[in-house]
Short mmCIF file of C-alpha atoms in Angstrom, two decimals:
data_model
loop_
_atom_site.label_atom_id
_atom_site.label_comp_id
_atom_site.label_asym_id
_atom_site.label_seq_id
_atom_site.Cartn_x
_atom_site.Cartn_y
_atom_site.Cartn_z
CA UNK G 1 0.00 0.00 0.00
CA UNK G 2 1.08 3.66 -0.48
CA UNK G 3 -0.06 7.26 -0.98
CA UNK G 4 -2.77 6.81 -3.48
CA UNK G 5 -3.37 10.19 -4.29
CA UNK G 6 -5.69 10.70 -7.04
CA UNK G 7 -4.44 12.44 -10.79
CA UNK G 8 -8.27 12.94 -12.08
CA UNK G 9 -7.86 14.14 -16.12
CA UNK G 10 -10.67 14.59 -18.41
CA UNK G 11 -10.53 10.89 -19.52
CA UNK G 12 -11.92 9.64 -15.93
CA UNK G 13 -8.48 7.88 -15.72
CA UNK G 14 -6.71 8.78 -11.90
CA UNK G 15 -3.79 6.89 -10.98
CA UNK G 16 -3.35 4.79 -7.95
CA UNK G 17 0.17 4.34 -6.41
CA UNK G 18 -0.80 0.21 -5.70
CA UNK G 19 -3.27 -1.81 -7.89
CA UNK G 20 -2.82 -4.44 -5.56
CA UNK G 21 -6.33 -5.49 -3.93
CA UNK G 22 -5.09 -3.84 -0.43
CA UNK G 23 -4.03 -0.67 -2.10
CA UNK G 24 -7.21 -0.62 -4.91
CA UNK G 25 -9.63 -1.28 -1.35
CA UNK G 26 -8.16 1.45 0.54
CA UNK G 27 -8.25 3.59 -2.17
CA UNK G 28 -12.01 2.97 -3.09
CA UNK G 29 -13.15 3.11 0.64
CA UNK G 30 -11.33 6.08 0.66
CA UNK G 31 -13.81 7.58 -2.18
CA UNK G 32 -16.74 5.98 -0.52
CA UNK G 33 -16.77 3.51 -3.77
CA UNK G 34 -16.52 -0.52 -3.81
CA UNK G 35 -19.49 -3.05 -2.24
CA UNK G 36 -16.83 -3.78 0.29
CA UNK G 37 -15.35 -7.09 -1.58
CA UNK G 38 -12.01 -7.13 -3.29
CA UNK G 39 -11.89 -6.02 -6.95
CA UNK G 40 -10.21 -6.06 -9.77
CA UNK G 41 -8.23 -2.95 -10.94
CA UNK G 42 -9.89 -1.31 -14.01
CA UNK G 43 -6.32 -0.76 -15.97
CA UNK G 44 -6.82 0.91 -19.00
CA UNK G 45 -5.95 -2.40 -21.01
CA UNK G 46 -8.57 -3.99 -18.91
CA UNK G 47 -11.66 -1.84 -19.79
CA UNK G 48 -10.48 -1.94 -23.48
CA UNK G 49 -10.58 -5.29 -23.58
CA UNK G 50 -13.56 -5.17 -22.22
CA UNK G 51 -15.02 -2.94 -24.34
CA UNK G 52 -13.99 -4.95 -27.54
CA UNK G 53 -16.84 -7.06 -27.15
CA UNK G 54 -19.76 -4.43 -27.15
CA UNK G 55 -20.48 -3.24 -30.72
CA UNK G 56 -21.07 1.08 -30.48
CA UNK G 57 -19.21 3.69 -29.38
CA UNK G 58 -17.53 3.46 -25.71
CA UNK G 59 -19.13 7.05 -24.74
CA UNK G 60 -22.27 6.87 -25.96
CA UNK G 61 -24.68 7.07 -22.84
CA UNK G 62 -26.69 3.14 -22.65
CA UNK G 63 -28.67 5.01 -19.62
CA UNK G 64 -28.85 7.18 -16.95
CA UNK G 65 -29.20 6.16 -13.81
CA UNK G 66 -30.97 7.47 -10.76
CA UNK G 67 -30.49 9.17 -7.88
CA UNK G 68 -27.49 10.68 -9.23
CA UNK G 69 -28.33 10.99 -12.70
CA UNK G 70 -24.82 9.00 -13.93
CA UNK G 71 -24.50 8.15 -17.44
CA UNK G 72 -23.90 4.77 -18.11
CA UNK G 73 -21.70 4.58 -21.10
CA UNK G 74 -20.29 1.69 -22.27
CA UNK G 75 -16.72 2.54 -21.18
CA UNK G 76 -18.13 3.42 -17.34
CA UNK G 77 -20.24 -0.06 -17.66
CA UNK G 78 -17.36 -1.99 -18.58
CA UNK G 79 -15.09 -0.31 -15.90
CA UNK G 80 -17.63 -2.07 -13.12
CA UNK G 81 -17.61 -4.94 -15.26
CA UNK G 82 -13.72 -5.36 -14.49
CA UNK G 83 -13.69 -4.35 -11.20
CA UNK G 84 -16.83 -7.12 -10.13
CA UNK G 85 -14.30 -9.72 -11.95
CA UNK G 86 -16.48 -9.92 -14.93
CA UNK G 87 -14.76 -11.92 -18.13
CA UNK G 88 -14.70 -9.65 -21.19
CA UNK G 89 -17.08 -11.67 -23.00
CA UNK G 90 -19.64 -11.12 -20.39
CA UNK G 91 -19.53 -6.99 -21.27
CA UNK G 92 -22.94 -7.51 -23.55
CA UNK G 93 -25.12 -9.01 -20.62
CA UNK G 94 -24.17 -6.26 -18.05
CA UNK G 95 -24.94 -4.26 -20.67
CA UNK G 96 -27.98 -4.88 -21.37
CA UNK G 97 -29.10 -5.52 -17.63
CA UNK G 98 -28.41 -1.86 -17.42
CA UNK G 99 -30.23 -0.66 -20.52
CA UNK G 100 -33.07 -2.04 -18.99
CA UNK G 101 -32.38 -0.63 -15.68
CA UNK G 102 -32.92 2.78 -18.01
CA UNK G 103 -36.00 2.16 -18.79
CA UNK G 104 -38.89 4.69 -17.30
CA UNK G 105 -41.39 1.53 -16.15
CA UNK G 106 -38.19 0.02 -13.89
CA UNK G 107 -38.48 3.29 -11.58
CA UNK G 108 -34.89 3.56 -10.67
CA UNK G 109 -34.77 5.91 -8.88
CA UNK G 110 -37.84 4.76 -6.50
CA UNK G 111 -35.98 1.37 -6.40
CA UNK G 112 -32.97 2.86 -5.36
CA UNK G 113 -35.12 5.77 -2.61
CA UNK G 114 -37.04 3.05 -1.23
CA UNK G 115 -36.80 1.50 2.24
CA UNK G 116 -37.86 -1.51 1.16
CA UNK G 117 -34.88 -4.07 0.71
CA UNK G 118 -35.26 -4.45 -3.16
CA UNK G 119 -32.62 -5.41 -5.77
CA UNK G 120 -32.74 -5.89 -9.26
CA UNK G 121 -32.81 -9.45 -10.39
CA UNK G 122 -30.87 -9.86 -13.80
CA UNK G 123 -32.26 -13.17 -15.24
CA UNK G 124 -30.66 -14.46 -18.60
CA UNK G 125 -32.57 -16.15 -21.63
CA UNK G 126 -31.06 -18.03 -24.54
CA UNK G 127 -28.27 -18.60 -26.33
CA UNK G 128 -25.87 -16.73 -24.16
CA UNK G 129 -26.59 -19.30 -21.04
CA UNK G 130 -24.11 -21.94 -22.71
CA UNK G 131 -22.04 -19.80 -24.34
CA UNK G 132 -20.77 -17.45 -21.67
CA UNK G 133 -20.81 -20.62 -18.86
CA UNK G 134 -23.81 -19.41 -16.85
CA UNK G 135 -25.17 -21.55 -14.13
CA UNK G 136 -28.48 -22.39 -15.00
CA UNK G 137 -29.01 -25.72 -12.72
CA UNK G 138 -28.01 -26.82 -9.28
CA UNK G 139 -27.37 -24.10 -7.47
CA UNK G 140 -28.78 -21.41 -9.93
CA UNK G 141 -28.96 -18.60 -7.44
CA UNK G 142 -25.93 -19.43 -5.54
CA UNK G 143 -22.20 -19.08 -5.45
CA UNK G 144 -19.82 -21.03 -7.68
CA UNK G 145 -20.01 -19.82 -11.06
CA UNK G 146 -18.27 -16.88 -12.34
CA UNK G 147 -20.97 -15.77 -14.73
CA UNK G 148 -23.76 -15.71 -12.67
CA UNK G 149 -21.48 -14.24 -9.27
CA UNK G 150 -19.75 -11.57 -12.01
CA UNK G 151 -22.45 -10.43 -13.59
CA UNK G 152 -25.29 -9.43 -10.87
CA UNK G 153 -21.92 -8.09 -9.03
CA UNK G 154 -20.86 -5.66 -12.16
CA UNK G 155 -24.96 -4.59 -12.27
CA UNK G 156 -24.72 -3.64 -8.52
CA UNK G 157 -21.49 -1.76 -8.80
CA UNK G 158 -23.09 0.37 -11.76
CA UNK G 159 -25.88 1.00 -9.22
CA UNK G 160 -23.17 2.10 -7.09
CA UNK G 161 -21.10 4.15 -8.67
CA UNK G 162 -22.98 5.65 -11.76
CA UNK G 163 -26.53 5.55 -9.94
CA UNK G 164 -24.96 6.71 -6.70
CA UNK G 165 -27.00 3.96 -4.93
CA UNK G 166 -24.87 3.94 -1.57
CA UNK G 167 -26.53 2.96 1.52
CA UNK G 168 -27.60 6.31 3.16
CA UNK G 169 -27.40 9.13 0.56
CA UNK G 170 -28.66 7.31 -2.54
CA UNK G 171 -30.18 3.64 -1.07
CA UNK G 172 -32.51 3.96 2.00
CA UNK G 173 -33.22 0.48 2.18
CA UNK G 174 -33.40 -0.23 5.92
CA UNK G 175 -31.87 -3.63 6.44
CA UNK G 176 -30.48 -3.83 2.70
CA UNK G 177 -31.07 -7.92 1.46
CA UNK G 178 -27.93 -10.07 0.48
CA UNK G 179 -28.97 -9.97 -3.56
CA UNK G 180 -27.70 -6.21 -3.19
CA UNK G 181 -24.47 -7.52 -3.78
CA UNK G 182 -25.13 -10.04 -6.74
CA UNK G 183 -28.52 -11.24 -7.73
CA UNK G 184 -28.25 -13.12 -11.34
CA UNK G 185 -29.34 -16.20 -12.69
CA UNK G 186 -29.92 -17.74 -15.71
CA UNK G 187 -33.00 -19.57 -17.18
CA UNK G 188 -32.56 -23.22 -17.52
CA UNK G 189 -34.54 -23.59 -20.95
CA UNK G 190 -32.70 -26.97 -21.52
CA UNK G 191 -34.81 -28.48 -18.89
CA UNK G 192 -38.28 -26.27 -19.36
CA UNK G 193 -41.14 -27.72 -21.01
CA UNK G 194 -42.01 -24.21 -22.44
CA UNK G 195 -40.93 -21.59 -24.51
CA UNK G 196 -37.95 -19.28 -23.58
CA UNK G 197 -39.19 -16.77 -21.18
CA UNK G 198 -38.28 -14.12 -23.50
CA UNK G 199 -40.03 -15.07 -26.19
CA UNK G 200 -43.05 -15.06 -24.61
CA UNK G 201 -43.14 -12.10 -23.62
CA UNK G 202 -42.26 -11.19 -27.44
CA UNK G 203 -38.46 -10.67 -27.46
CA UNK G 204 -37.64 -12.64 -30.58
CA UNK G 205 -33.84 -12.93 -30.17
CA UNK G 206 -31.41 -15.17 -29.76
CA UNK G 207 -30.14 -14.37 -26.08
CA UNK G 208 -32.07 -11.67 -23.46
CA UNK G 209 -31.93 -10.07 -20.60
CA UNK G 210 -34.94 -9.38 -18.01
CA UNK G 211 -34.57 -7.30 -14.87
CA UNK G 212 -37.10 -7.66 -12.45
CA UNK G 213 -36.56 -5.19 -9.19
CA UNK G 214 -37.84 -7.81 -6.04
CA UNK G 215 -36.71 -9.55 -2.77
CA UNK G 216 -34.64 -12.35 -2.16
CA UNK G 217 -36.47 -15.58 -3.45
CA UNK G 218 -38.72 -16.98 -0.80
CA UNK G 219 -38.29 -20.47 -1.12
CA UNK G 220 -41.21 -23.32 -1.70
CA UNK G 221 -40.62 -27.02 -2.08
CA UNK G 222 -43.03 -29.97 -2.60
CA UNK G 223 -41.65 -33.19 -2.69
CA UNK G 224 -44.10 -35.92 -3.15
CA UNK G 225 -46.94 -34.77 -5.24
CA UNK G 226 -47.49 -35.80 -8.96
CA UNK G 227 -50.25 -33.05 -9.76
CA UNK G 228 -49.12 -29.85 -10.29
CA UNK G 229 -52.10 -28.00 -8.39
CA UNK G 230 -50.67 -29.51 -4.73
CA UNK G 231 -47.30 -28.21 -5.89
CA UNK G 232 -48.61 -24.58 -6.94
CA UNK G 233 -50.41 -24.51 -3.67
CA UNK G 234 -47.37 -24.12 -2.02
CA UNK G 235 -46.43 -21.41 -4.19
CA UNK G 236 -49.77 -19.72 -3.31
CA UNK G 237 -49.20 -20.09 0.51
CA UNK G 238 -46.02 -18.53 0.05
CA UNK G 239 -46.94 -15.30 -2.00
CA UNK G 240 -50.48 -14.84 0.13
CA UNK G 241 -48.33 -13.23 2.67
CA UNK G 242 -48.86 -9.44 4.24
CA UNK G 243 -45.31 -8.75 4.52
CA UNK G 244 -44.55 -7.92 0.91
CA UNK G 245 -45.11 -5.02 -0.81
CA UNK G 246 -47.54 -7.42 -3.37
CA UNK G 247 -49.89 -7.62 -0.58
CA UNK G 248 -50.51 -3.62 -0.87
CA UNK G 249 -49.52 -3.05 -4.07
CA UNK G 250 -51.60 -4.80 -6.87
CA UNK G 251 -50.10 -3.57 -10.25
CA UNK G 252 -47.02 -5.58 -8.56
CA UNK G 253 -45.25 -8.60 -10.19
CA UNK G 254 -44.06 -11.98 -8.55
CA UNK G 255 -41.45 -14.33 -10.53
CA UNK G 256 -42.05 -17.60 -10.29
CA UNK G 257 -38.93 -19.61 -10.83
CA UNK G 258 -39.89 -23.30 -11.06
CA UNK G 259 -37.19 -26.06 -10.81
CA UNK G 260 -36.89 -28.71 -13.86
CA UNK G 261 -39.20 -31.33 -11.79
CA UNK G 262 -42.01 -29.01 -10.71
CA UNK G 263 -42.23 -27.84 -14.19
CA UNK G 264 -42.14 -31.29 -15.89
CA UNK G 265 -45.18 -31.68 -13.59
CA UNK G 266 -47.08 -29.32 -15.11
CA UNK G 267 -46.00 -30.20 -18.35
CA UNK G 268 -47.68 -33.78 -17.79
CA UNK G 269 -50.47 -32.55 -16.66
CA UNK G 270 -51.04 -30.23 -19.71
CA UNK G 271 -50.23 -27.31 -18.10
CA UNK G 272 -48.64 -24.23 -19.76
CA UNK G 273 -47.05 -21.09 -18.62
CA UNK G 274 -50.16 -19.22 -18.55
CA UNK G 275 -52.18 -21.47 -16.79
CA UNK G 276 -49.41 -21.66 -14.04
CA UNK G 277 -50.19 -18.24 -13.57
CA UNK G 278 -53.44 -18.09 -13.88
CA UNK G 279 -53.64 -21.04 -11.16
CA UNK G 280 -51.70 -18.60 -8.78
CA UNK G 281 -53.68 -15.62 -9.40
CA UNK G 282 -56.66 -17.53 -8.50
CA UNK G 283 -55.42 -19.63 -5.49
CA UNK G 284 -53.34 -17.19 -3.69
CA UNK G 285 -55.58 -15.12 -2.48
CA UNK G 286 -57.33 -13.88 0.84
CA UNK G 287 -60.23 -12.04 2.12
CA UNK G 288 -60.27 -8.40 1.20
CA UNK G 289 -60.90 -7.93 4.78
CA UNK G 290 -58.21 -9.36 6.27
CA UNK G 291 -56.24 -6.89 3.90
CA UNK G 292 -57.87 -3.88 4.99
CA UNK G 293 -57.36 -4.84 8.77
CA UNK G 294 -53.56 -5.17 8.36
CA UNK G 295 -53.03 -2.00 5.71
CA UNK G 296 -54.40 2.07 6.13
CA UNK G 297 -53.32 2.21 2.78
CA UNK G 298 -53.67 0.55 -0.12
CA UNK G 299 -52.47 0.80 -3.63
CA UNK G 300 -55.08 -1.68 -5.52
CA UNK G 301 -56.87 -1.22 -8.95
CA UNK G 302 -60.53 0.10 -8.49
CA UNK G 303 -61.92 -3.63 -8.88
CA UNK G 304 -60.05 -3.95 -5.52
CA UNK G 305 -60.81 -1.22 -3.61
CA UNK G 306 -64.34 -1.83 -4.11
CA UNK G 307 -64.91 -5.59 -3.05
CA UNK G 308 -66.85 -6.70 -0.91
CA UNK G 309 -64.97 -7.75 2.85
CA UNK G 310 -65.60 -11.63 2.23
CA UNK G 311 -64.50 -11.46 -1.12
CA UNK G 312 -61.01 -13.44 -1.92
CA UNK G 313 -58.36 -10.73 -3.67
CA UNK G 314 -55.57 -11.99 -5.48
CA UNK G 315 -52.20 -10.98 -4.60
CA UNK G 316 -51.53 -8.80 -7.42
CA UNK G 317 -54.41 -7.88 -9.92
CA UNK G 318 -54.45 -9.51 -13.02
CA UNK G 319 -52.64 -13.03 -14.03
CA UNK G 320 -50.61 -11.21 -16.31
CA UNK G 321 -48.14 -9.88 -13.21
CA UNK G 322 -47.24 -13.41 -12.72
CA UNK G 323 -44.45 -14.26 -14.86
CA UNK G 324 -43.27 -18.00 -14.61
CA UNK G 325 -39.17 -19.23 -15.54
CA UNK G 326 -37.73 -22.36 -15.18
CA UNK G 327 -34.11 -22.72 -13.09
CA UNK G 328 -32.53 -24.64 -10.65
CA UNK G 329 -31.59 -28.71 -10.94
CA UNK G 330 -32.57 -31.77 -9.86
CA UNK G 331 -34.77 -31.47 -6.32
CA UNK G 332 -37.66 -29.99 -5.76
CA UNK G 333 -37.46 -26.61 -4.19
CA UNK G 334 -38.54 -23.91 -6.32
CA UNK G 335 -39.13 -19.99 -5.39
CA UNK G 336 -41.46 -16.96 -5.50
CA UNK G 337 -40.07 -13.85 -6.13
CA UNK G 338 -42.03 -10.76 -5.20
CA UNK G 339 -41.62 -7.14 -6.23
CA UNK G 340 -40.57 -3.63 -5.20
CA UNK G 341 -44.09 -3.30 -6.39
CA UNK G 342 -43.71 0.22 -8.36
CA UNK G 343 -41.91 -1.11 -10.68
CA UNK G 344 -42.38 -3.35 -14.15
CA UNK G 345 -39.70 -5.64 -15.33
CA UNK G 346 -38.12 -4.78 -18.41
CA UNK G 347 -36.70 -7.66 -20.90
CA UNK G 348 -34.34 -6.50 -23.57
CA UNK G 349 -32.21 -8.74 -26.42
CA UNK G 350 -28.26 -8.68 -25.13
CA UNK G 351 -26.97 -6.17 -27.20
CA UNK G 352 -23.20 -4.86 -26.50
CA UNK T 1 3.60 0.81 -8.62
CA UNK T 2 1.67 3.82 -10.17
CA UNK T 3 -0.59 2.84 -12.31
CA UNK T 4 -3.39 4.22 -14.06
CA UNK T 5 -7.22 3.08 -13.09
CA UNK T 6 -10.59 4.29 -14.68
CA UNK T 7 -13.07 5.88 -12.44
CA UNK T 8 -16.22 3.82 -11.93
CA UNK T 9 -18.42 6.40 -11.44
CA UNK T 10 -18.72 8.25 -14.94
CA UNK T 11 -19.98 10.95 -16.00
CA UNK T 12 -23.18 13.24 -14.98
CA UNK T 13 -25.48 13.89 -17.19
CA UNK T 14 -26.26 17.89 -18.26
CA UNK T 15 -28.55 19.36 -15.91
CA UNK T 16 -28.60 16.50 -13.62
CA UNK T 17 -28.04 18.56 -10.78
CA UNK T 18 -29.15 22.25 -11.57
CA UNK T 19 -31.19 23.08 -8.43
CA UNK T 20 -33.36 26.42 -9.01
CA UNK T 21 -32.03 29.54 -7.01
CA UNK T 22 -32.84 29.42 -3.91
CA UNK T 23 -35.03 32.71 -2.51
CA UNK T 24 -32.74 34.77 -0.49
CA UNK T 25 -35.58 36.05 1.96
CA UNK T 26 -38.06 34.28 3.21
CA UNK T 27 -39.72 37.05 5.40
CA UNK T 28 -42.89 37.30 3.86
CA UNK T 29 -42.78 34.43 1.51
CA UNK T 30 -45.18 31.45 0.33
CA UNK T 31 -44.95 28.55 1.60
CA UNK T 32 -46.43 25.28 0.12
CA UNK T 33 -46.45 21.93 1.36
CA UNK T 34 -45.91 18.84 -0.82
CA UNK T 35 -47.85 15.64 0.64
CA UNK T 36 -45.48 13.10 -1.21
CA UNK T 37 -47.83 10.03 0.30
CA UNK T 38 -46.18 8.75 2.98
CA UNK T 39 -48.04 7.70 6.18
CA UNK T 40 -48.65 11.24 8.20
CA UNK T 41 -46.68 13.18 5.68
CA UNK T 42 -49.78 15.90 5.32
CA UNK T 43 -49.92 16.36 8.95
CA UNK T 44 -45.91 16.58 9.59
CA UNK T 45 -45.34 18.70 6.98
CA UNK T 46 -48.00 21.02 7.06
CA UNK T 47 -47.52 21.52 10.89
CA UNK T 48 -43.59 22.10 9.99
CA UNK T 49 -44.57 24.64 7.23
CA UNK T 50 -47.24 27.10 9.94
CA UNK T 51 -44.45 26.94 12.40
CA UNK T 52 -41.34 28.39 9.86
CA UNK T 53 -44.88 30.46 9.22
CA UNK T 54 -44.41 32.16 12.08
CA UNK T 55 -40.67 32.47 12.20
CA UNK T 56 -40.09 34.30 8.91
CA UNK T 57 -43.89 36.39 8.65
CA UNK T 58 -44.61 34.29 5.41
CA UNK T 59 -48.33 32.41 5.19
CA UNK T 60 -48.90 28.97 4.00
CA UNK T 61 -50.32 28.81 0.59
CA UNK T 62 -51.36 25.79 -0.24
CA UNK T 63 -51.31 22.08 0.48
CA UNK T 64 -51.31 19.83 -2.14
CA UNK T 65 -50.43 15.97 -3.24
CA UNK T 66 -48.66 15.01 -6.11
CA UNK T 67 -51.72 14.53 -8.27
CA UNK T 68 -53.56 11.86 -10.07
CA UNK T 69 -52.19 8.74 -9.94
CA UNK T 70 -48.92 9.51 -8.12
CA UNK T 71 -47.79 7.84 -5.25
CA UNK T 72 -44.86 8.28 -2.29
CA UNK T 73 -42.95 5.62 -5.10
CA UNK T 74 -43.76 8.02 -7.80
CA UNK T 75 -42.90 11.22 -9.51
CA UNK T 76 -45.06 14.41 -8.76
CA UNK T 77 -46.75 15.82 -12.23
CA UNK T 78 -45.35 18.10 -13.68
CA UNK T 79 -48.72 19.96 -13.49
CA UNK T 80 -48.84 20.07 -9.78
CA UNK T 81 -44.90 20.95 -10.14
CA UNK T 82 -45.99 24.18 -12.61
CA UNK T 83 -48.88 25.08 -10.21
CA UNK T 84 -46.27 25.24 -6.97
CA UNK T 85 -43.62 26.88 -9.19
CA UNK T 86 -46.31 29.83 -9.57
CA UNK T 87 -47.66 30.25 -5.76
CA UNK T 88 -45.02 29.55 -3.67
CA UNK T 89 -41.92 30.48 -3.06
CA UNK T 90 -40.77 27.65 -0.62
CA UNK T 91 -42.09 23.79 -0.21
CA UNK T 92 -41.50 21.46 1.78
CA UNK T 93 -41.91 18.18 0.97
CA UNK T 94 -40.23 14.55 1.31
CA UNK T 95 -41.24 12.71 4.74
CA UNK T 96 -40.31 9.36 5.22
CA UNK T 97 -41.85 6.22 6.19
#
């Protein structure tokens, strides 16, 4: 370690008297930048490396990111990109995680102002799965794979550093969630009986992209039944909960990622995508009054607001919000995912 | 060894953080109060706002929400924005949860 004393020039290049991870830590806790894990110094032959696998110009903006209004160009994506320990090849998928991250619907900058623990999920489609080595099976959400870990880590230093999302000034989330460090997995479509998720919800493109702003995944596992409805019960009992934002927000999603075996499941029975959410909208549900005795306030559509007390209300308020992907590997845990709530997720084609 | 690192934080974008002047006096002024949705916001705020009131001589001028269809997750519209921008010369706004 040494004096790191800081050169700034026009180029956003500063030099650092030790790259080393002691002296690059000390130097970003310094700055108040980092997510408090080692990284990877952003050399100049680093980030141009980088940046020879996205296809436009380095400084033209991909988004800008709230609170701080930072522009995300390709040169200041791929600089996180190096420093989360990205490979260069995975430049195009962080990319496009935060092009969609741009987008109006996502509500960045209420993600990012919110109490509420949320963290954008970046969830991979397609081609890109096999080709860049990311972890679509056993242990989809969890550590061991350098695409997945890389990845959701590069989106959240972005967040950091361009959006100015640092706990306090620019993230009030009050206990923060672990996903805030990395939170990316990948679709297993080798293993689902449907339709890549981004096709269906009419990205027609070889590899994709969706972001979808939630908690952690709240776990659900069925181990024994054969029809699919005693599986998706589960699921139901887990999202008809009062303690997410769902509960009194309805124009909220949930992401339902299914493993291989509860999805084959539904496959044999006949079931599709759509009916697996249109099972959940109707089955996880409770009394309208039981909602109104735990909430002052509640964000629902007018259908809603105007039920009667003994009337069952779905947990967000059409089936549409439900949005059903297949990950994981053999076992038979699957998850729920529930939402910020103010927020939509956005699915884009990777682009560099 | 020195060596030379990009910044991770980028660029800002134009106007990203061009505040309006603020009003040098207040004595006298117009005070409005922004309900931005949160639990109790109305009462804290507007109780905050008849209390600087009566510090600087100024009145309170209007209370308002952040019109139809907003929410404490949402943006005010820009019509409620114009409106304040015209009858006040101070707002306070922005309680939390």
């Amino acid at each position: 370690m040494g004096d790191n004393a800081a050169v700034d020039d026009y180029q956003g290049l500063v030099e650092v008297a030790d790259q080393g991870p002691e002296g690059l830590y000390e130097y970003f806790s310094e700055r108040g930048w980092g997510d408090g894990l080692p990284l990877v110094a952003p050399t100049h032959e680093r980030v141009e490396e980088s940046l020879s696998h996205a296809d436009g110009d380095p400084d033209e903006p991909v988004a800008i990111l709230s609170p701080r209004d930072g522009v995300a160009t390709r040169r200041a994506v791929a600089v996180n990109a190096v420093l989360a320990g990205c490979r260069p090849e995975y430049l195009p998928v962080v990319l496009t995680a935060v092009r969609a991250l741009g987008h109006q619907q996502v509500n960045l900058r209420g993600v990012n102002a919110t109490t509420h623990p949320v963290a954008p999920l970046s969830i991979v489609h397609g081609e890109v799965v096999d080709a860049l080595g990311f972890n679509a099976g056993l242990g989809a959400f969890g550590p061991g794979t350098r695409a997945n870990a890389t990845v959701g880590r590069a989106v959240r230093l972005v967040l950091l550093h361009v959006a100015g999302a640092r706990p306090g000034p620019g993230d009030a989330s009050t206990q923060g969630q672990p996903s805030k460090y990395t939170y990316c997995v990948a679709e297993n479509s080798a293993e689902s009986p449907w339709e890549p998720y981004h096709r269906s919800v009419g990205v027609e493109a070889p590899s994709a992209v969706t972001v979808h702003c939630g908690e952690n995944p709240h776990n659900f596992h069925d181990m024994e039944s054969d029809r699919i409805e005693r599986i998706l019960d589960k699921a139901a009992s887990a999202m008809a909960t009062f303690g997410v934002n769902n509960a009194c927000i309805s124009g909220g999603e949930w992401f339902i990622g299914l493993c291989p075996e509860h999805a084959a499941v539904a496959d044999g029975d006949g079931w599709g995508r759509a009916d697996v959410a249109a099972y959940l909208f109707e089955h996880a549900r409770r009394p309208a009054s039981e909602f109104r005795a735990q909430f002052d306030r509640l964000a629902w559509a007018d259908w809603m607001r105007t039920a009667d007390d003994e009337a069952l209300l779905p947990m967000t308020q059409e089936p549409g919000n439900i949005r059903v992907f297949v990950t994981g590997g053999p076992g038979k845990h699957s998850c729920v995912i529930p939402s910020w709530g103010m927020t939509r997720s956005v699915t884009l084609p990777v682009a560099g | 060894m020195a060596t030379l690192i990009h910044r991770p934080d980028g660029p800002l974008a134009d106007g990203a953080v061009q505040l309006s002047s603020t009003t040098p006096v207040l004595s006298g002024g117009r005070i409005g109060v922004l309900d931005n949705g949160k639990p109790n916001a109305r009462l804290l705020l507007t109780r905050a706002a008849e209390g600087l009131a009566g510090r600087i001589g100024g009145h309170l001028a209007t209370v308002t929400g952040k019109g139809a269809g907003a929410n404490a997750a949402t943006a005010c519209t820009s019509q409620v924005l114009e409106t304040l921008s015209k009858e006040v010369e101070l707002v306070l706004t922005g309680s939390a949860d």
